[in-house]
XYZ file of C-alpha atoms in Angstrom:
740
model
C -30.699 52.790 68.402
C -28.898 53.496 64.922
C -29.131 56.702 63.096
C -31.011 54.699 60.116
C -33.586 53.684 62.587
C -34.088 57.495 63.663
C -34.446 58.320 60.017
C -37.036 55.618 59.474
C -39.079 56.114 62.908
C -39.236 60.261 62.318
C -39.372 60.498 58.459
C -38.227 64.053 58.073
C -39.412 64.350 54.851
C -42.948 64.543 56.539
C -42.109 66.816 58.965
C -43.668 70.120 59.090
C -40.768 72.304 59.029
C -38.438 69.852 56.861
C -40.884 68.255 54.539
C -40.476 70.636 51.602
C -36.647 70.432 51.664
C -34.631 68.499 49.030
C -33.566 65.245 50.103
C -29.996 66.439 50.329
C -30.949 68.549 53.130
C -32.770 65.925 54.932
C -29.736 63.572 54.704
C -27.214 66.059 56.088
C -29.435 66.802 58.761
C -30.126 63.215 59.513
C -26.435 62.925 59.593
C -25.935 65.618 62.470
C -28.615 64.143 64.901
C -27.496 62.562 68.233
C -29.740 60.420 70.463
C -30.774 61.586 73.775
C -32.452 59.460 76.523
C -34.606 61.175 79.225
C -36.236 59.692 82.176
C -39.554 61.209 83.595
C -38.781 64.604 85.373
C -35.421 64.920 83.835
C -34.568 68.706 82.860
C -34.024 68.815 78.997
C -33.326 72.520 78.869
C -33.027 75.018 81.733
C -34.277 78.520 81.389
C -30.896 80.883 81.116
C -28.730 78.088 79.816
C -26.795 78.915 76.570
C -28.615 78.012 73.447
C -25.949 75.361 71.895
C -28.248 72.809 70.311
C -31.747 71.908 69.289
C -33.800 68.729 69.615
C -36.456 66.723 67.793
C -38.680 64.881 69.948
C -39.412 61.294 68.989
C -40.988 59.457 71.543
C -42.513 60.703 74.847
C -43.902 63.911 76.228
C -42.216 67.366 77.456
C -43.576 70.327 79.445
C -42.351 73.758 79.031
C -42.420 76.248 82.007
C -41.404 79.936 82.358
C -39.885 80.357 85.472
C -40.580 83.772 87.020
C -37.918 86.370 88.610
C -39.065 84.964 92.079
C -37.228 81.730 91.319
C -40.218 79.741 92.805
C -43.186 80.574 90.393
C -43.319 78.639 87.355
C -45.875 78.972 84.468
C -47.005 76.043 82.266
C -46.640 77.467 78.631
C -46.988 74.076 76.766
C -46.637 70.489 76.192
C -44.470 69.005 73.349
C -45.590 66.017 71.518
C -43.298 63.707 69.201
C -42.518 65.348 66.011
C -42.010 68.809 67.503
C -38.637 70.883 67.493
C -37.422 72.033 70.902
C -34.877 74.708 71.544
C -34.468 76.178 68.061
C -35.153 79.663 69.208
C -32.098 79.920 71.382
C -30.076 78.085 68.719
C -30.836 80.409 65.878
C -30.683 83.456 67.849
C -27.566 82.752 69.846
C -29.376 83.832 73.224
C -29.850 81.609 76.157
C -32.955 79.722 76.826
C -35.822 81.306 77.431
C -37.830 78.565 79.172
C -37.312 75.336 81.056
C -38.092 71.822 79.434
C -38.807 68.807 81.640
C -39.660 65.407 80.518
C -43.185 64.500 81.540
C -42.409 60.798 80.895
C -39.445 58.882 79.412
C -38.636 60.248 76.157
C -36.565 59.645 73.188
C -34.943 62.697 71.394
C -32.419 63.757 68.867
C -30.004 66.603 69.173
C -28.550 68.979 66.532
C -25.620 70.776 67.873
C -24.884 74.300 66.914
C -22.013 73.354 64.795
C -23.958 70.868 62.699
C -26.671 73.412 62.230
C -24.571 76.200 61.172
C -22.685 73.907 58.760
C -26.054 73.102 57.545
C -27.394 76.656 57.252
C -24.362 77.836 55.515
C -25.134 75.400 52.609
C -28.782 75.808 52.943
C -30.047 79.289 54.194
C -33.405 78.394 53.359
C -33.424 76.014 56.528
C -32.975 78.837 58.834
C -35.828 80.810 57.287
C -38.217 77.923 57.433
C -37.377 77.404 61.216
C -37.974 81.114 62.067
C -41.619 80.691 60.970
C -42.126 77.754 63.079
C -40.651 79.891 66.076
C -42.792 82.697 65.973
C -46.109 81.012 67.509
C -43.721 79.834 70.283
C -42.273 83.523 70.948
C -46.092 84.794 70.983
C -47.066 82.070 73.603
C -44.496 83.155 76.023
C -45.047 86.940 75.491
C -48.956 86.262 76.289
C -48.141 84.326 79.315
C -45.905 87.042 80.573
C -48.706 89.769 79.998
C -51.469 87.502 81.399
C -49.334 86.790 84.521
C -48.933 90.575 85.014
C -52.443 91.401 84.442
C -54.134 88.534 86.633
C -51.376 89.108 89.493
C -50.913 85.227 89.941
C -49.850 81.968 88.283
C -51.617 80.680 85.194
C -51.961 77.588 83.630
C -51.210 76.434 80.061
C -54.856 75.900 79.395
C -55.731 79.571 79.869
C -52.830 80.834 77.971
C -53.545 78.555 74.803
C -57.357 79.541 75.302
C -56.470 83.189 75.340
C -54.043 82.831 72.368
C -56.547 80.897 70.088
C -59.171 83.632 70.747
C -56.513 86.283 70.238
C -54.915 88.359 67.433
C -51.307 89.678 67.296
C -51.256 92.952 65.737
C -48.192 95.193 64.663
C -48.747 98.819 64.685
C -45.874 101.198 62.790
C -45.182 104.634 64.081
C -48.247 106.936 63.411
C -50.527 104.418 62.843
C -54.117 104.230 64.298
C -55.145 101.447 66.547
C -58.860 102.994 66.811
C -60.700 106.189 66.565
C -62.760 107.895 69.139
C -66.295 106.498 68.671
C -65.416 103.623 67.002
C -67.577 100.632 68.568
C -65.480 98.532 70.899
C -64.864 94.997 70.002
C -61.723 93.985 72.029
C -59.295 95.131 74.368
C -55.605 95.361 73.697
C -52.394 94.247 75.663
C -48.952 96.091 74.625
C -46.309 93.550 74.379
C -43.984 96.242 73.271
C -43.814 99.596 72.050
C -45.743 102.615 72.974
C -49.022 104.182 72.121
C -50.765 107.419 72.806
C -54.240 108.581 73.476
C -56.140 111.768 72.756
C -59.875 112.946 72.625
C -61.682 115.968 71.692
C -62.821 118.239 74.045
C -65.998 120.199 73.716
C -64.620 123.176 71.441
C -63.406 120.545 69.151
C -59.693 120.879 70.442
C -57.394 117.835 71.000
C -56.529 116.761 74.700
C -53.495 114.740 75.247
C -54.632 111.716 77.595
C -51.079 110.108 78.088
C -49.210 106.937 76.880
C -49.840 103.590 77.163
C -46.507 101.172 77.420
C -45.592 97.624 77.293
C -47.542 95.510 79.827
C -50.539 98.030 79.860
C -53.833 97.637 78.462
C -56.111 99.878 76.383
C -59.588 99.929 75.304
C -60.894 98.402 78.217
C -63.272 101.017 79.438
C -65.521 100.972 76.255
C -65.472 97.024 76.027
C -66.487 96.746 79.847
C -69.170 99.305 79.622
C -70.470 98.301 76.041
C -69.874 102.121 74.976
C -67.909 103.588 71.834
C -64.462 104.515 72.201
C -63.983 107.388 74.019
C -60.475 108.232 72.775
C -58.236 107.877 69.541
C -55.012 105.830 70.164
C -52.460 105.510 67.839
C -48.808 104.109 68.159
C -45.617 106.743 68.800
C -43.088 103.723 68.254
C -43.471 100.253 66.356
C -45.474 98.292 68.719
C -46.719 94.750 69.128
C -50.245 94.131 70.558
C -52.636 91.509 71.656
C -56.227 91.842 70.590
C -58.041 90.087 73.190
C -61.935 89.709 72.013
C -64.964 90.037 73.976
C -65.583 86.560 74.436
C -62.166 85.753 75.410
C -62.213 88.508 77.718
C -65.457 87.284 79.256
C -64.034 83.837 79.771
C -60.997 85.056 81.488
C -62.583 87.504 83.851
C -64.693 84.533 84.887
C -62.306 82.363 85.647
C -59.770 85.080 87.125
C -62.176 87.500 88.672
C -59.179 89.408 90.435
C -58.426 90.829 86.911
C -61.388 93.115 87.108
C -59.768 94.936 89.889
C -56.660 95.317 87.980
C -58.457 96.711 85.143
C -60.762 99.063 87.485
C -57.280 100.212 88.895
C -55.964 101.135 85.444
C -59.150 102.989 84.639
C -59.051 104.973 87.692
C -55.529 106.193 87.390
C -56.301 107.426 83.879
C -59.036 109.453 84.958
C -57.250 110.696 87.965
C -54.335 111.647 85.345
C -56.939 113.692 83.280
C -57.739 116.002 85.827
C -54.480 116.750 87.607
C -51.201 115.895 86.007
C -49.028 113.814 88.314
C -45.610 112.205 88.118
C -45.468 109.724 85.193
C -45.032 106.071 86.491
C -41.652 104.813 85.214
C -41.917 102.933 82.169
C -40.555 99.399 82.016
C -37.691 100.694 79.682
C -37.021 103.908 77.960
C -35.549 103.472 74.443
C -33.751 106.034 72.724
C -32.325 106.514 69.239
C -29.150 108.772 69.036
C -28.732 109.898 65.400
C -25.472 111.560 64.587
C -25.628 114.338 62.062
C -21.771 113.889 61.537
C -19.289 111.014 61.757
C -20.368 108.622 64.321
C -17.005 107.847 65.332
C -16.626 111.367 67.114
C -19.324 110.313 69.557
C -18.136 106.833 70.593
C -16.400 108.145 74.020
C -19.472 110.600 74.400
C -21.837 107.833 74.250
C -20.013 105.741 76.767
C -20.148 109.006 79.132
C -23.654 109.257 78.781
C -24.315 105.487 79.557
C -22.305 105.890 82.715
C -24.488 109.088 83.614
C -27.633 107.320 82.839
C -26.506 104.349 84.797
C -27.146 106.398 87.998
C -30.974 106.079 87.310
C -30.705 102.585 86.165
C -29.289 99.798 84.379
C -28.279 101.139 80.833
C -27.164 99.646 77.568
C -25.722 101.433 74.540
C -26.025 99.407 71.337
C -24.102 100.475 68.121
C -24.381 98.535 65.229
C -21.216 96.590 65.850
C -21.978 96.253 69.647
C -25.333 94.634 68.483
C -23.685 92.276 66.106
C -21.138 90.994 68.668
C -24.077 90.634 71.574
C -26.421 88.887 69.297
C -23.611 86.811 67.455
C -24.299 87.605 63.916
C -22.118 90.016 62.180
C -24.885 90.804 59.531
C -27.778 90.871 62.143
C -27.685 94.854 62.329
C -28.213 95.440 58.600
C -30.529 92.588 58.080
C -33.513 93.739 56.094
C -36.994 93.774 57.486
C -38.158 91.175 55.079
C -35.481 88.739 56.029
C -36.586 85.629 57.855
C -34.598 86.317 60.849
C -36.420 90.023 61.387
C -38.644 88.453 63.875
C -36.209 87.257 65.967
C -33.819 90.023 65.939
C -36.990 92.149 67.002
C -37.712 89.707 69.766
C -34.032 90.018 71.115
C -34.159 93.715 71.163
C -37.645 93.568 72.912
C -36.413 91.347 75.458
C -33.398 93.644 76.438
C -36.175 96.086 77.696
C -36.979 93.516 80.230
C -33.483 93.760 81.366
C -32.495 97.387 81.194
C -34.113 100.579 82.351
C -32.586 102.535 79.366
C -31.349 101.370 75.904
C -29.445 103.743 73.667
C -29.380 102.852 69.867
C -26.643 104.654 68.244
C -27.640 104.956 64.826
C -25.686 105.293 61.309
C -25.052 108.396 59.494
C -27.106 107.309 56.986
C -30.743 105.725 56.529
C -29.419 102.333 56.832
C -31.388 99.137 57.832
C -29.954 99.687 61.334
C -30.947 103.413 61.686
C -34.389 102.438 60.532
C -34.292 99.671 63.047
C -33.220 101.733 65.895
C -35.758 104.438 65.365
C -38.665 101.989 65.026
C -37.452 100.424 68.423
C -37.179 103.987 70.357
C -39.577 105.999 72.152
C -37.651 108.971 71.642
C -35.045 110.117 68.690
C -32.046 112.272 69.721
C -30.239 114.256 66.952
C -26.870 115.074 67.798
C -24.347 117.324 66.537
C -20.751 119.319 67.237
C -22.137 123.006 67.997
C -18.612 124.069 67.017
C -19.312 123.276 63.572
C -21.217 125.071 60.975
C -25.072 123.903 60.977
C -25.322 121.366 58.464
C -28.370 121.271 56.166
C -31.027 118.479 56.680
C -29.706 115.839 54.640
C -32.128 113.443 52.596
C -31.444 110.469 54.653
C -32.487 112.725 57.921
C -35.418 113.950 56.237
C -36.702 110.544 55.202
C -36.194 109.095 58.736
C -37.874 111.687 60.380
C -40.823 111.870 58.187
C -41.146 108.240 58.872
C -41.678 108.794 62.587
C -43.996 112.079 62.711
C -45.282 111.116 66.378
C -41.778 109.948 67.833
C -40.437 112.868 70.296
C -37.410 114.279 68.476
C -34.960 116.447 70.356
C -31.367 117.929 69.598
C -28.518 117.702 71.465
C -25.612 120.236 70.758
C -22.074 119.560 71.840
C -20.068 122.374 72.998
C -16.690 123.253 74.159
C -17.848 125.986 76.157
C -21.382 127.089 77.669
C -23.300 129.241 77.418
C -23.378 129.297 73.468
C -25.754 130.523 70.728
C -26.762 129.568 67.170
C -29.325 126.663 68.076
C -31.456 128.563 65.589
C -29.387 127.820 62.901
C -29.629 123.848 63.822
C -33.258 124.346 63.998
C -34.060 126.193 60.533
C -34.674 123.138 58.698
C -35.416 120.799 61.745
C -38.585 120.757 63.675
C -37.542 119.129 67.374
C -39.685 119.178 70.825
C -36.683 120.101 72.708
C -33.033 121.412 72.469
C -30.210 120.127 75.014
C -26.867 121.518 75.360
C -23.919 119.511 76.448
C -20.355 120.350 77.357
C -17.402 118.315 76.483
C -15.551 116.797 79.200
C -18.084 118.270 81.936
C -19.468 116.086 84.339
C -21.930 117.993 85.693
C -23.192 118.791 82.131
C -23.520 114.865 81.324
C -25.392 114.620 84.472
C -28.019 117.252 83.548
C -28.536 115.398 80.304
C -28.928 112.288 81.990
C -31.347 113.762 84.398
C -33.347 115.013 81.443
C -33.444 111.956 79.488
C -34.190 109.843 82.335
C -37.044 111.687 83.679
C -35.144 112.665 86.872
C -34.799 116.552 85.957
C -35.254 119.216 88.673
C -38.076 121.906 87.414
C -38.248 124.966 89.351
C -41.568 127.008 88.710
C -41.637 130.637 89.785
C -45.116 132.282 90.027
C -45.895 135.859 88.965
C -46.744 138.510 91.537
C -45.261 141.727 90.849
C -42.869 143.137 93.534
C -43.750 140.062 95.729
C -41.916 137.853 92.724
C -38.697 139.192 94.129
C -38.793 136.761 96.876
C -37.679 134.030 94.094
C -34.205 135.608 94.713
C -34.157 134.432 98.381
C -35.568 130.938 97.339
C -32.847 130.463 94.647
C -30.138 131.512 97.392
C -31.471 128.827 99.945
C -31.629 126.265 97.025
C -28.090 126.842 95.833
C -26.708 127.127 99.169
C -28.139 123.421 99.740
C -26.634 122.140 96.570
C -29.832 121.619 94.215
C -28.920 121.290 90.837
C -31.979 122.914 88.910
C -32.444 121.704 85.257
C -35.662 123.467 84.073
C -36.931 126.793 84.997
C -40.489 128.154 84.077
C -42.314 131.204 85.289
C -44.899 133.782 84.537
C -44.815 137.604 84.692
C -42.257 138.466 87.358
C -41.543 134.671 87.588
C -40.439 134.620 84.093
C -38.406 137.597 84.527
C -35.957 136.139 87.313
C -36.419 132.665 85.966
C -34.917 133.769 82.401
C -32.007 135.452 83.976
C -31.254 132.269 86.248
C -31.653 130.070 83.344
C -29.068 131.979 81.226
C -26.638 131.205 84.062
C -27.142 134.162 86.786
C -26.611 132.908 90.303
C -28.554 134.460 93.437
C -26.111 137.406 93.791
C -26.764 138.382 90.216
C -30.476 138.049 90.620
C -30.118 140.522 93.842
C -28.688 142.914 91.573
C -31.490 142.618 88.867
C -34.272 143.223 91.884
C -32.325 146.361 93.031
C -32.383 147.778 89.286
C -36.198 147.308 89.312
C -36.387 148.882 92.506
C -36.311 151.915 90.685
C -39.753 153.102 89.337
C -37.674 155.757 86.970
C -36.328 152.868 84.894
C -39.546 151.092 84.165
C -42.326 154.066 84.093
C -42.863 155.947 81.033
C -46.493 157.177 80.686
C -47.888 157.880 77.549
C -51.374 158.684 76.125
C -53.747 156.074 77.533
C -55.054 154.682 74.500
C -53.687 151.004 74.640
C -51.757 151.431 77.852
C -50.314 153.901 80.670
C -47.028 153.004 79.759
C -45.483 153.076 76.227
C -43.217 149.895 77.207
C -40.192 151.442 75.790
C -38.246 151.513 78.918
C -39.140 148.264 80.137
C -38.136 146.711 76.748
C -35.156 148.662 77.128
C -34.371 147.116 80.684
C -35.012 143.481 79.423
C -32.486 143.661 76.467
C -29.901 144.977 78.949
C -30.587 141.790 81.294
C -30.903 139.128 78.614
C -29.094 140.708 75.312
C -30.650 141.548 71.971
C -29.731 138.178 70.461
C -30.307 135.631 73.026
C -32.650 132.899 72.465
C -34.572 130.619 75.035
C -32.968 127.652 72.675
C -29.378 128.717 73.722
C -29.843 128.580 77.344
C -27.740 126.449 79.363
C -30.889 125.593 81.586
C -33.906 124.953 79.895
C -36.764 127.563 80.211
C -40.202 128.263 79.168
C -42.517 131.331 80.220
C -46.315 132.005 79.835
C -48.313 134.540 78.187
C -52.090 135.022 77.523
C -53.153 134.998 74.087
C -56.417 137.266 73.778
C -56.755 136.365 69.828
C -57.068 132.631 70.572
C -58.350 132.665 74.271
C -55.389 130.307 75.277
C -52.157 130.290 77.072
C -48.965 130.786 74.969
C -46.022 128.835 75.925
C -42.568 130.047 74.835
C -39.969 127.431 74.744
C -38.172 128.954 72.033
C -37.538 132.457 70.507
C -35.905 135.512 71.836
C -35.829 135.829 75.342
C -36.338 139.449 75.763
C -39.468 139.441 73.722
C -40.914 136.179 75.417
C -40.312 137.785 78.865
C -41.764 140.703 77.573
C -44.901 139.058 76.418
C -45.283 137.217 79.658
C -45.273 140.226 81.677
C -47.473 142.756 79.732
C -49.863 143.737 82.119
C -53.092 144.740 80.616
C -53.675 148.368 80.628
C -50.468 149.022 82.235
C -47.787 147.752 79.337
C -48.977 147.315 75.874
C -49.382 143.900 74.451
C -46.994 142.075 72.147
C -47.991 140.772 68.660
C -46.788 137.390 68.194
C -47.793 135.943 64.737
C -50.493 138.265 64.335
C -52.144 137.322 67.953
C -52.367 139.812 70.795
C -50.493 138.727 73.815
C -50.612 140.178 77.512
C -49.475 139.055 80.896
C -49.527 135.120 81.709
C -51.032 135.585 85.173
C -54.213 136.141 83.523
C -54.262 132.235 82.356
C -51.640 130.406 84.183
C -49.792 132.554 86.629
C -48.412 129.361 88.387
C -47.521 126.877 85.690
C -46.817 123.656 87.872
C -48.791 121.594 85.137
C -46.590 122.532 82.221
C -43.478 121.895 84.346
C -44.666 118.539 85.436
C -45.183 117.640 81.796
C -41.739 118.638 80.852
C -40.070 116.793 83.516
C -42.489 113.911 83.905
C -41.517 111.790 86.893
C -38.820 114.217 88.098
C -38.926 116.636 90.649
C -41.024 119.755 90.545
C -40.435 122.880 93.241
C -42.840 125.502 93.148
C -42.391 129.121 94.749
C -45.997 130.917 95.181
C -45.658 134.534 96.115
C -49.469 135.278 96.015
C -51.317 135.236 99.254
C -55.161 133.972 98.773
C -56.127 136.899 100.928
C -53.699 140.198 101.220
C -53.527 142.414 104.522
C -54.603 146.186 104.116
C -54.968 148.848 106.213
C -58.556 150.865 106.689
C -61.425 149.247 104.513
C -62.451 151.001 101.150
C -65.492 153.497 101.655
C -67.072 154.090 98.254
C -70.247 152.895 96.956
C -71.929 151.492 93.945
C -70.081 154.096 91.834
C -67.133 156.385 92.055
C -66.406 159.850 90.943
C -62.628 160.196 90.099
C -62.901 164.022 90.316
C -64.427 163.570 93.603
C -61.629 161.378 95.013
C -59.098 163.599 93.337
C -60.751 166.475 94.946
C -60.703 164.684 98.344
C -56.839 163.940 98.120
C -55.968 167.361 97.297
C -58.321 169.390 99.668
C -56.913 169.205 103.212
C -60.395 169.956 104.736
C -62.194 167.173 102.951
C -62.809 163.661 104.191
C -60.567 161.348 102.253
C -62.339 158.967 100.047
C -60.327 155.372 100.116
C -60.552 153.398 96.680
C -58.196 150.996 95.159
C -56.076 152.305 92.473
C -56.339 150.974 88.694
C -52.902 149.275 89.019
C -53.981 147.245 92.222
C -57.410 146.225 90.628
C -55.532 145.352 87.562
C -53.009 143.478 89.072
C -55.037 141.552 92.125
C -57.362 140.623 89.239
C -54.745 138.828 87.365
C -53.973 136.667 90.164
C -57.739 135.730 91.281
C -58.093 132.926 88.450
C -54.829 131.513 89.292
C -55.320 131.175 93.024
C -58.539 129.750 92.185
C -56.953 126.944 90.050
C -54.173 126.675 92.236
C -56.181 124.836 94.797
C -56.466 121.832 92.289
C -52.956 121.763 91.545
C -51.130 121.848 94.841
C -50.272 118.179 94.661
C -48.503 118.769 91.528
C -45.250 120.100 93.257
C -43.060 117.880 95.192
C -41.824 120.905 97.326
C -44.005 123.797 97.556
C -42.551 127.306 99.070
C -44.903 130.042 100.031
C -42.943 133.189 101.237
C -45.294 135.243 103.688
C -45.162 138.374 101.683
C -48.900 139.299 101.842
C -47.797 142.680 103.902
C -46.339 143.893 100.535
C -48.343 145.165 97.516
C -47.538 144.072 93.884
C -45.831 147.505 93.341
C -43.662 147.723 96.233
C -40.640 147.179 94.286
C -38.630 149.395 96.593
C -39.159 146.912 99.378
C -37.124 144.318 97.413
C -34.500 143.722 100.292
C -37.228 142.471 102.982
C -38.885 140.654 100.218
C -35.791 138.658 98.990
C -35.308 137.891 102.800
C -38.697 136.565 103.308
C -38.043 133.924 100.314
C -34.816 133.093 101.893
C -36.442 132.325 105.004
C -39.449 130.281 103.832
C -36.949 128.582 101.564
C -35.009 127.270 104.517
C -38.091 126.111 106.464
C -39.267 124.246 103.587
C -35.915 122.659 102.987
C -35.737 121.604 106.398
C -39.245 119.808 106.353
C -38.512 118.182 102.541
C -37.604 114.564 102.086
C -36.207 115.478 98.329
C -32.679 114.411 98.178
C -30.209 116.227 95.843
């Protein structure tokens, strides 16, 4: 068969892709064609093979299959009829074949090699743009087949895929854009193809509640659709996302033909309901993507990026993409800076999204400018990581940086400061013009520092939660001793009241020996007690403030600590917990342990703060949100019931004068009543103990030293209390399955 016959049999001037090209293009295209003959069941393309050519089907019929990871299951995607193009996606993108194509009957095709195609495109760039437009529906069909297969849990046919595709709509949301609002009518459910969404709702007081995230492969909006009710939450994109909108009619047909999908949807709904009431380990996302934005010369961080890639690789396959590395892998030296309006944009996005199926962690290294590559990195990422050298003077926020962050207001943004030595100070200067969610400190050439950063970024951090409890909190020192001896690396410390006091010193770098000295210092009541006229409190708070400054320093900030730290106070002005992640360390701890009526409150942004034990004495829930799927170790030092001697013997009212007289008169019968201090201290823990019953499952390891025999003011018994903590930790570690 001659090429002249080919051009007559398949008039390219009438082809939907090439028909509007000039005759010169059609002639050059025809000149590059080579005939290919296939018998029935012959394989034209094999999934995974290199994309070195595309084909025009002249006669016959081809079938397209998507092969699953098990190597045995195939999903039929599409039938290819004469006049269609085959294999153009891999040819244009330079990537391996994403599907297998088999001849259903004897077929005649014409092959255009990569060399011929590149020669044609070099002369006529519009050819590539036109073909990219044709490719998009095929990409969508393949992605839809993958999503439906995951949703239905079994093999599906091409009729199902094509039926759903015909009645579905593809939607792109930019970071920050709303998908729907709470109370909107429900007309469809959505399947997240790539990207990430966040759901929130309003509580009875009109305050927003974070309901969690929805990632690739998950559905959203199914509850309202299935129950025929308005939307129960608002959902918006926290990174650029692609979704499939499945109409109510299409869903009904799908469920009728695949009833097993009902159970999958029900399981999703139940899991989301459970997470609203009790935080739990987040399910590991299919991929976690991060955008690393250098605030100075990118070249300074090349070696560091390789080290971070190696550290993250311990937890999953990791890919670091600089602009040059992306260009090399993609096979196009201009791909990284390709404008979003370019015809190849969809193919580039598809290539990047496909990497999320292959890698667990992807780090995009942006330019030090708001370039096309930097914008693409941010749009592809779940998290933005600003990075700077802490040895330099904190730079002012540049216009390009400000523009970039304003474009992604809902994307979590963190700051990594690289140091020669730790601990350090000065993070607050970097934060003066930058609002970030968290600060990480990385020591150069330090393996343990890189490992800690990798644990934090990958969701494998180890968080230690220290409950308040007065003198009983000294048991934390013994537990920390046991953890250190067992080789546990603690990345994050959180606490309330006495737990905040001990935890802050530990987060600052103290070891258990230092903490034992701290317990000894607090055993002397003269160092803390400074009675004053009891108008606001029994103590002036001057001595406790002085001792906190001596422990932590006058100018130590939480954001400068080598271990991440938070503490909890109770905001009386707003009736809510106040969580300190930043600010002066001594002042934050002082607010967390401001026992009402004992020590005066702290004024914070015109609000009155007192001891955090009133609202959250054992903040396991906060730590779980911080470390996600990482490990949470909790130390609770508050027994549900305390031991005491003889029972109290007062009635419905108490005369303080009478009690005083009974104590100073050796002949009077002693009247046993609880002290003001003990009533206040015990009342602070009642609510926390009650709430804790619903949160026990949050901790991966729960350590409960048996210190009920000691009062909350028995600071002079610190040695015994520390030992009880140590022994309790040894027992818990012996039973634990947690590896370090």
